[in-house]
Coordinates of C-alpha atoms and ligand atoms in Angstrom, one line a residue:
X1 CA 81.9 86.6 35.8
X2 CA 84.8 84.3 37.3
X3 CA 86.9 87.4 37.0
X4 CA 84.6 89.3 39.1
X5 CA 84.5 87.3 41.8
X6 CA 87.8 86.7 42.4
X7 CA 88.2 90.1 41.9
X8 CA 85.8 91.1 44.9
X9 CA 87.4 87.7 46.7
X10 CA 90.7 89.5 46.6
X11 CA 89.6 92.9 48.1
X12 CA 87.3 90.7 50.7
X13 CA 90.6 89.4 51.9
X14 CA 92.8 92.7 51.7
X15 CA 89.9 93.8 53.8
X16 CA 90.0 90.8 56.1
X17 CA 94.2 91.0 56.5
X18 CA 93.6 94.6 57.4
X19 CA 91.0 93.7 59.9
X20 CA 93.4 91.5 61.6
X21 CA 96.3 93.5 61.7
X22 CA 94.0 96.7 63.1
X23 CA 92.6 94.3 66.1
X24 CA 95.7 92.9 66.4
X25 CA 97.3 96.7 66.9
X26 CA 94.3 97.3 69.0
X27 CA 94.7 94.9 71.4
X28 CA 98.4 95.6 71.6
X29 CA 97.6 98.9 72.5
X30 CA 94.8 98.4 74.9
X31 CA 97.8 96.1 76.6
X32 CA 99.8 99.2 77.0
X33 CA 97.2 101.0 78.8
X34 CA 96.0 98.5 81.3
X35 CA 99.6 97.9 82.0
X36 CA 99.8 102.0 82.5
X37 CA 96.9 102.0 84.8
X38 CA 98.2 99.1 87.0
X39 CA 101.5 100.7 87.1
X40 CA 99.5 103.6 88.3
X41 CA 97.3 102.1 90.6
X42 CA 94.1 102.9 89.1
X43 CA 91.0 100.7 88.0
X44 CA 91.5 98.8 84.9
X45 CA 87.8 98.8 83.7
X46 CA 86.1 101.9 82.4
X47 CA 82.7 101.1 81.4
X48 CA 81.9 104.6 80.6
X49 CA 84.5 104.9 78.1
X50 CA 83.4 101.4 76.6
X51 CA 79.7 102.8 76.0
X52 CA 81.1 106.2 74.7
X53 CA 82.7 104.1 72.3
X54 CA 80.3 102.1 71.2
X55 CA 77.8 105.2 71.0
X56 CA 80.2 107.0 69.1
X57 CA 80.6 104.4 66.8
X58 CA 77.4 103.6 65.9
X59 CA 76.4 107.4 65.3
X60 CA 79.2 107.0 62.5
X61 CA 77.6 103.9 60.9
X62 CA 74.1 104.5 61.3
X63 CA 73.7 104.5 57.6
X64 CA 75.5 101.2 57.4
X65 CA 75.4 99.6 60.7
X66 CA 72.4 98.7 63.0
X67 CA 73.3 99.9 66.4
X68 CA 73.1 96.4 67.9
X69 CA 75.2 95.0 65.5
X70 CA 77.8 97.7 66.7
X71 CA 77.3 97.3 69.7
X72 CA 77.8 93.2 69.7
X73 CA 81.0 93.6 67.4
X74 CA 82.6 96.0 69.8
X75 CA 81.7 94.0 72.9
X76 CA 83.2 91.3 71.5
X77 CA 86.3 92.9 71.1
X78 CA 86.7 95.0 73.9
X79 CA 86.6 91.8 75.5
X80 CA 89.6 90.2 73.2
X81 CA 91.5 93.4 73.7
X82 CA 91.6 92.7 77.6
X83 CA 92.1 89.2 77.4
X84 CA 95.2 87.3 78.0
X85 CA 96.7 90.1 79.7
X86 CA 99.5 88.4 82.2
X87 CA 97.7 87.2 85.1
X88 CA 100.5 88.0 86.6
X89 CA 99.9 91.7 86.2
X90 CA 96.5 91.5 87.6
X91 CA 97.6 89.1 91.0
X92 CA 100.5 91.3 91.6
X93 CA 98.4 94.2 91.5
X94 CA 95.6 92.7 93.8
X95 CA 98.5 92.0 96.4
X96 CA 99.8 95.5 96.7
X97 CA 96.3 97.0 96.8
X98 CA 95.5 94.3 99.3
X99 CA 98.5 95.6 101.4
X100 CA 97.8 98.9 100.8
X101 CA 93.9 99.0 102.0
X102 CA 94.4 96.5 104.7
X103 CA 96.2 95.9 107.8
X104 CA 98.3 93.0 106.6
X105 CA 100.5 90.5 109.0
X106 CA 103.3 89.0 107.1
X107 CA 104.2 85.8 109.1
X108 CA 106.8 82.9 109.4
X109 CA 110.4 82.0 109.8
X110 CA 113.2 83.8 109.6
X111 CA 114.7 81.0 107.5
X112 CA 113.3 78.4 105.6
X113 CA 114.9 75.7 107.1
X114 CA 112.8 72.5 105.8
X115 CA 109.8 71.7 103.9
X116 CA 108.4 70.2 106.7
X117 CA 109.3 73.1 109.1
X118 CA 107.5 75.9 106.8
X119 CA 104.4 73.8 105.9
X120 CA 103.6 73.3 109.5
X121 CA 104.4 76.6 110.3
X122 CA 102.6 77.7 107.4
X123 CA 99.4 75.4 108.1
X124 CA 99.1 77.0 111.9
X125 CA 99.4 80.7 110.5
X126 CA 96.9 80.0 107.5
X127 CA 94.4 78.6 110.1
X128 CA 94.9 82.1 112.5
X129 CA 93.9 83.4 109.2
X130 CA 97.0 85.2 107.6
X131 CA 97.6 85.5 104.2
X132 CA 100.8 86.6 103.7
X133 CA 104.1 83.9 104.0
X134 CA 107.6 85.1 104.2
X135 CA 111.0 82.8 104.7
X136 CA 114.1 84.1 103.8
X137 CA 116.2 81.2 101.5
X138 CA 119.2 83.7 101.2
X139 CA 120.1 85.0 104.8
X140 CA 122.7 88.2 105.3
X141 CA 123.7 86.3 108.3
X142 CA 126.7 88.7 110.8
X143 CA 129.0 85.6 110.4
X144 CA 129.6 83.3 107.5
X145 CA 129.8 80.5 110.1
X146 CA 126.1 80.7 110.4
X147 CA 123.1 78.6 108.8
X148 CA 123.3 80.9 105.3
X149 CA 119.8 80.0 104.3
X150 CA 118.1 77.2 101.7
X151 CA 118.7 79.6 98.7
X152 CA 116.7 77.8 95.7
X153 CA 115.3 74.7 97.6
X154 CA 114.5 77.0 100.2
X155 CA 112.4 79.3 97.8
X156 CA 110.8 76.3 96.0
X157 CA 109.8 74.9 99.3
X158 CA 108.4 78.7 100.6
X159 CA 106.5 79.2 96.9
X160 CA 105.1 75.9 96.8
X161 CA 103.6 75.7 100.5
X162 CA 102.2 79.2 99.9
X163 CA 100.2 78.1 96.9
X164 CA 99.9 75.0 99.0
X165 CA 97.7 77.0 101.4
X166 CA 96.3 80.0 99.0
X167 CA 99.1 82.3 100.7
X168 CA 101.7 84.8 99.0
X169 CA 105.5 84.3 99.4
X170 CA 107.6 87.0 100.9
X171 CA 111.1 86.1 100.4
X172 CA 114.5 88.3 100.7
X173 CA 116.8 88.8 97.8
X174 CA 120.4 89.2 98.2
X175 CA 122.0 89.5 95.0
X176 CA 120.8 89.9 91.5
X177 CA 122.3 86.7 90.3
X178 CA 119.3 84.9 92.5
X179 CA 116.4 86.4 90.4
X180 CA 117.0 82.7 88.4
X181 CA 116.8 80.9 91.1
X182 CA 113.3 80.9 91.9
X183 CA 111.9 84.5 92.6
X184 CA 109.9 83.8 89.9
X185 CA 107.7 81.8 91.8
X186 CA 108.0 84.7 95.0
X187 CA 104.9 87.1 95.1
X188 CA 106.6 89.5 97.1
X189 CA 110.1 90.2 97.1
X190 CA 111.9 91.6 100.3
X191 CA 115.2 93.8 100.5
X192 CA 117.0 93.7 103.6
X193 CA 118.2 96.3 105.9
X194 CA 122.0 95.9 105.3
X195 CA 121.0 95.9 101.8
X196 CA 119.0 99.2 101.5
X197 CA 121.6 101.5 100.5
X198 CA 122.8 98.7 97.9
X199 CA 122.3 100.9 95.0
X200 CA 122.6 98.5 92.2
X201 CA 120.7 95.5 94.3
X202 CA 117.8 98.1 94.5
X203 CA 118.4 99.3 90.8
X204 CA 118.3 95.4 89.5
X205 CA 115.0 94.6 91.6
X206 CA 112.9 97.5 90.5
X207 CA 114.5 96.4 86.6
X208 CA 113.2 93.2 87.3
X209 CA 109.8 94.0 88.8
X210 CA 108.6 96.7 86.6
X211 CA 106.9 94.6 84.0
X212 CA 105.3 92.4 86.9
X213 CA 105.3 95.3 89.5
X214 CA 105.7 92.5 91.7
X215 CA 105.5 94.6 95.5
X216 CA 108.8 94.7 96.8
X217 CA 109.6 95.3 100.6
X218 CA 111.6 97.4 101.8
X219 CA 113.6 97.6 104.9
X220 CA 115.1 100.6 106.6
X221 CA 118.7 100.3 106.5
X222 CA 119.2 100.2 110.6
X223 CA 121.3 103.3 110.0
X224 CA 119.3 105.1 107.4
X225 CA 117.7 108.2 108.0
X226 CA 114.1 108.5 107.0
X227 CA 114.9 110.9 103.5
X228 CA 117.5 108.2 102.8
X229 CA 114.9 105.5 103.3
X230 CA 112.4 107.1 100.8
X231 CA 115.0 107.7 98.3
X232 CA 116.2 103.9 98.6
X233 CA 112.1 103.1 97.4
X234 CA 112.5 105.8 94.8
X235 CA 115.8 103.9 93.6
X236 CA 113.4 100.8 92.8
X237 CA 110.2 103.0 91.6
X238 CA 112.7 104.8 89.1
X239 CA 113.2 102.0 87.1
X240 CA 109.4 101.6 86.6
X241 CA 107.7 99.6 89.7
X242 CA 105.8 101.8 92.0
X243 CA 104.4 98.9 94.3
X244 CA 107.0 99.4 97.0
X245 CA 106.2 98.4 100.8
X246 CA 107.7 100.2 103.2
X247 CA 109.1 98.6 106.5
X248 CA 110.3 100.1 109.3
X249 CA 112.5 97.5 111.5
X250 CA 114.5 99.5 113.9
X251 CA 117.5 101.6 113.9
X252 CA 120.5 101.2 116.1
X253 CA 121.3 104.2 118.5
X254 CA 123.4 104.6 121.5
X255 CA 120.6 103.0 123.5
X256 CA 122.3 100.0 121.8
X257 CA 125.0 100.3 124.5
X258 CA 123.0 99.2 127.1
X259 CA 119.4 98.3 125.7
X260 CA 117.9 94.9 126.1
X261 CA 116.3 96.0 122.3
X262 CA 118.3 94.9 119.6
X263 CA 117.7 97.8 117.8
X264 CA 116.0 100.7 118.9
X265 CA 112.4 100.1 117.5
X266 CA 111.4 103.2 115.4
X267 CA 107.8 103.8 116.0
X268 CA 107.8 107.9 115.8
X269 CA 109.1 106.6 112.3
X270 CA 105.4 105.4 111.7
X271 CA 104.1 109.1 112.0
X272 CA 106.8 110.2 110.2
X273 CA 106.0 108.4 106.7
X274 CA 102.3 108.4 107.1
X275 CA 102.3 111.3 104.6
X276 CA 103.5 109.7 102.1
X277 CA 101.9 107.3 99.3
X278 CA 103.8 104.1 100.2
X279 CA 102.3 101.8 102.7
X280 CA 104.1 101.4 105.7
X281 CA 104.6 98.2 108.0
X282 CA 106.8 97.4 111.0
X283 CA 108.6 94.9 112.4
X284 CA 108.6 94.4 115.7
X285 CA 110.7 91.1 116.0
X286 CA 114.0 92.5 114.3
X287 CA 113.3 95.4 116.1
X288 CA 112.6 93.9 119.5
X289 CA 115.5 91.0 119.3
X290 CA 113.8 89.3 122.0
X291 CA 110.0 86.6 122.2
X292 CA 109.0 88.7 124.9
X293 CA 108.6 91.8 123.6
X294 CA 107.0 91.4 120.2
X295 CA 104.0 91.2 120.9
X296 CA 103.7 94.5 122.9
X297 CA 105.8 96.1 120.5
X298 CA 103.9 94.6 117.8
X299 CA 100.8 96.6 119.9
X300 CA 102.6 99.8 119.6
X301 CA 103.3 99.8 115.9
X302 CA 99.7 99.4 115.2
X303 CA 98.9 102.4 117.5
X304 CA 100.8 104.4 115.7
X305 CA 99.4 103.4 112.8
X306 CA 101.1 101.2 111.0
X307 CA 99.8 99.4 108.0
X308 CA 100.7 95.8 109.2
X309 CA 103.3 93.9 110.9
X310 CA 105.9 91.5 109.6
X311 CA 106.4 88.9 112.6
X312 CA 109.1 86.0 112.3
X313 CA 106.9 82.3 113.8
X314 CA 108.2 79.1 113.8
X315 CA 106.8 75.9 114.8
X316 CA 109.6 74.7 116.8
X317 CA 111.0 78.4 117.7
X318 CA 113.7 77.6 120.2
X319 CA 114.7 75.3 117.2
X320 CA 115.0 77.6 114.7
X321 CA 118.8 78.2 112.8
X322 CA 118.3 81.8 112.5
X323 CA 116.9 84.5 114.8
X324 CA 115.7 81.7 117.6
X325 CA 115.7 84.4 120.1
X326 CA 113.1 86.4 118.7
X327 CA 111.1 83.8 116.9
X328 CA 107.3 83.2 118.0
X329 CA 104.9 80.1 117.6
X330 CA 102.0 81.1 114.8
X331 CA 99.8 80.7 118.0
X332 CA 101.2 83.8 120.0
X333 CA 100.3 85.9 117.4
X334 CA 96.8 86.0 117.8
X335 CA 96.4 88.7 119.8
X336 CA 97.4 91.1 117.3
X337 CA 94.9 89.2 115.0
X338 CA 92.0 89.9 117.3
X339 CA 93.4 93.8 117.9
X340 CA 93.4 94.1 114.1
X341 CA 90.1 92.5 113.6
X342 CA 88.6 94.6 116.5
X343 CA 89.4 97.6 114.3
X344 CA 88.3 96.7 110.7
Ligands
PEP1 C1 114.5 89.4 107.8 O1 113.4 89.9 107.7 O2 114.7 88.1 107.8 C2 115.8 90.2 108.0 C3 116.9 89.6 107.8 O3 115.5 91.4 108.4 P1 116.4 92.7 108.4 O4 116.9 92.8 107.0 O5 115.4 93.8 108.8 O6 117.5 92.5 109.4
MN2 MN1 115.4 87.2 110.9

């Protein structure tokens, strides 16, 4: 009698490891494919397929099973297969498809400069309603004599005033040795213009984004021509993150000789990449070089059709150490809020 039942004990617990393992596996699995459908930008529920399941399953045990009894069992696990999947998966996700169904405005300075200076700035953009916070810690400045940036105290004041004000950090990375340094804590990472033809920058950030497919921005090299642009994203999509932004930020031409433009904003550029899947936003204050013209320029890009803007602000901005002479309060943005919210 003893030997019976721990005879039946022992096959009860065979049974029980094997259950385990199997919903261990299963989960595992069902991991894989929500990351699959994120990476491919398509919904992660499927409550048809969950109720073909459990239909399916309980035609098979219908000698052995009732139906609601299936039907609880698998509920319960469909919900343990989903669970714990990296939030971060799921927020970086809900950025990108924010960005890519909505016209965006990516605001703030050109550098981070202090904590104080990017909370206030951050605090008067939040109120005008934007969501999106960028500051650049690591600057690709013309001369090495000028204000080079924060670098990690610079990201761990942008990252924490963003959460600070339920915004998402934009921040621009120069090298790959900075990835340690804080971009952890960055929900959108930016590539420059002189670094768009970095082949091996652009190589190391879509490596380091594809389990996260954190979006990355990036910006037209100011020489690049527009099939040289695209395959600069496809450099960073190859190596498995497809959430790639798209900024246009001017291009220098001869008009550069005489033009009181910085760079020659390229708006026909809008047009241009509007067939294609990426999202597309401009720039008009690295475009424009100049306060004065952002706004109007700012006006044009949306015109044309752009899927936001990304505008430098700055509390103080005939203080700021980088960029001062196109730098805008938060305040003077507004009326590209209102043009945008006129539209949606
Ligand atoms: C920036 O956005 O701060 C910046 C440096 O822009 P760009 O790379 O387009 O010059
Ligand atoms: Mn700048």
């Amino acid at each position: 009698m003893a030997d019976d039942i721990n005879k039946n004990r022992k096959k009860i617990d065979k049974i029980d490891k094997a259950i385990i393992e199997l919903l261990g596996e299963r989960k595992r699995i069902t991991q894989e494919l929500i990351s699959s459908k994120i990476e491919n930008h398509l919904p992660v529920e499927d409550l048809q397929r969950e109720n073909d399941i459990i239909s399916n399953l309980q035609s098979l045990a219908k000698n052995t099973l009732t139906p609601e009894f299936v039907s609880k069992i698998y509920n319960s696990i469909f919900k343990f297969s989903k669970e714990n999947h990296s939030d971060e998966l799921a927020k970086t996700n809900e950025i990108f498809e924010y960005i890519k169904n909505n016209k965006v405005i990516i605001s703030g300075p050109c550098s981070v400069e202090s904590l104080e200076q990017i909370d206030t700035t951050a605090s008067q953009l939040k109120e005008l309603g934007i969501k999106f916070l960028r500051g650049g810690c690591f600057k690709p400045r013309t001369s090495p004599n000028s204000f080079q940036g924060m670098g990690e105290k610079g990201l761990e004041y942008l990252s924490t005033t963003a959460k600070k004000y339920g915004m998402y950090s934009v921040s621009e990375v120069t090298a790959a040795h900075q990835f340690d340094m804080g971009f952890d804590n960055i929900d959108i990472i930016q590539i420059g213009s002189r670094n768009a033809m970095n082949f091996e920058l652009l190589k190391a950030v879509g490596k380091y984004t594809a389990k996260t497919q954190k979006p990355v921005i990036l910006k037209r090299g100011f020489w690049m021509t527009i099939p040289e642009f695209l395959s600069a994203a496809d450099y960073i999509m190859n190596e498995g993150n497809k959430s790639v932004i798209l900024c246009l930020r001017g291009i220098r031409t001869f008009e550069q000789i005489s033009s009181k433009f910085r760079f020659t904003p390229d708006l026909a550029s809008i047009i241009e990449l509007k067939g294609q899947p990426l999202p597309v936003v401009f720039d008009p204050s690295h475009s424009a070089g100049d306060a004065k013209y952002v706004v109007s320029l700012g006006e044009a890009a949306l015109a044309m059709g752009a899927g936001g803007l990304t505008i430098e602000t700055h509390c103080l901005p005939e203080c700021a150490l980088s960029d001062a002479k196109q730098c805008i309060p938060p305040s003077a943005i507004k009326p590209l809020i209102d043009k945008i919210n006129a539209k949606s």
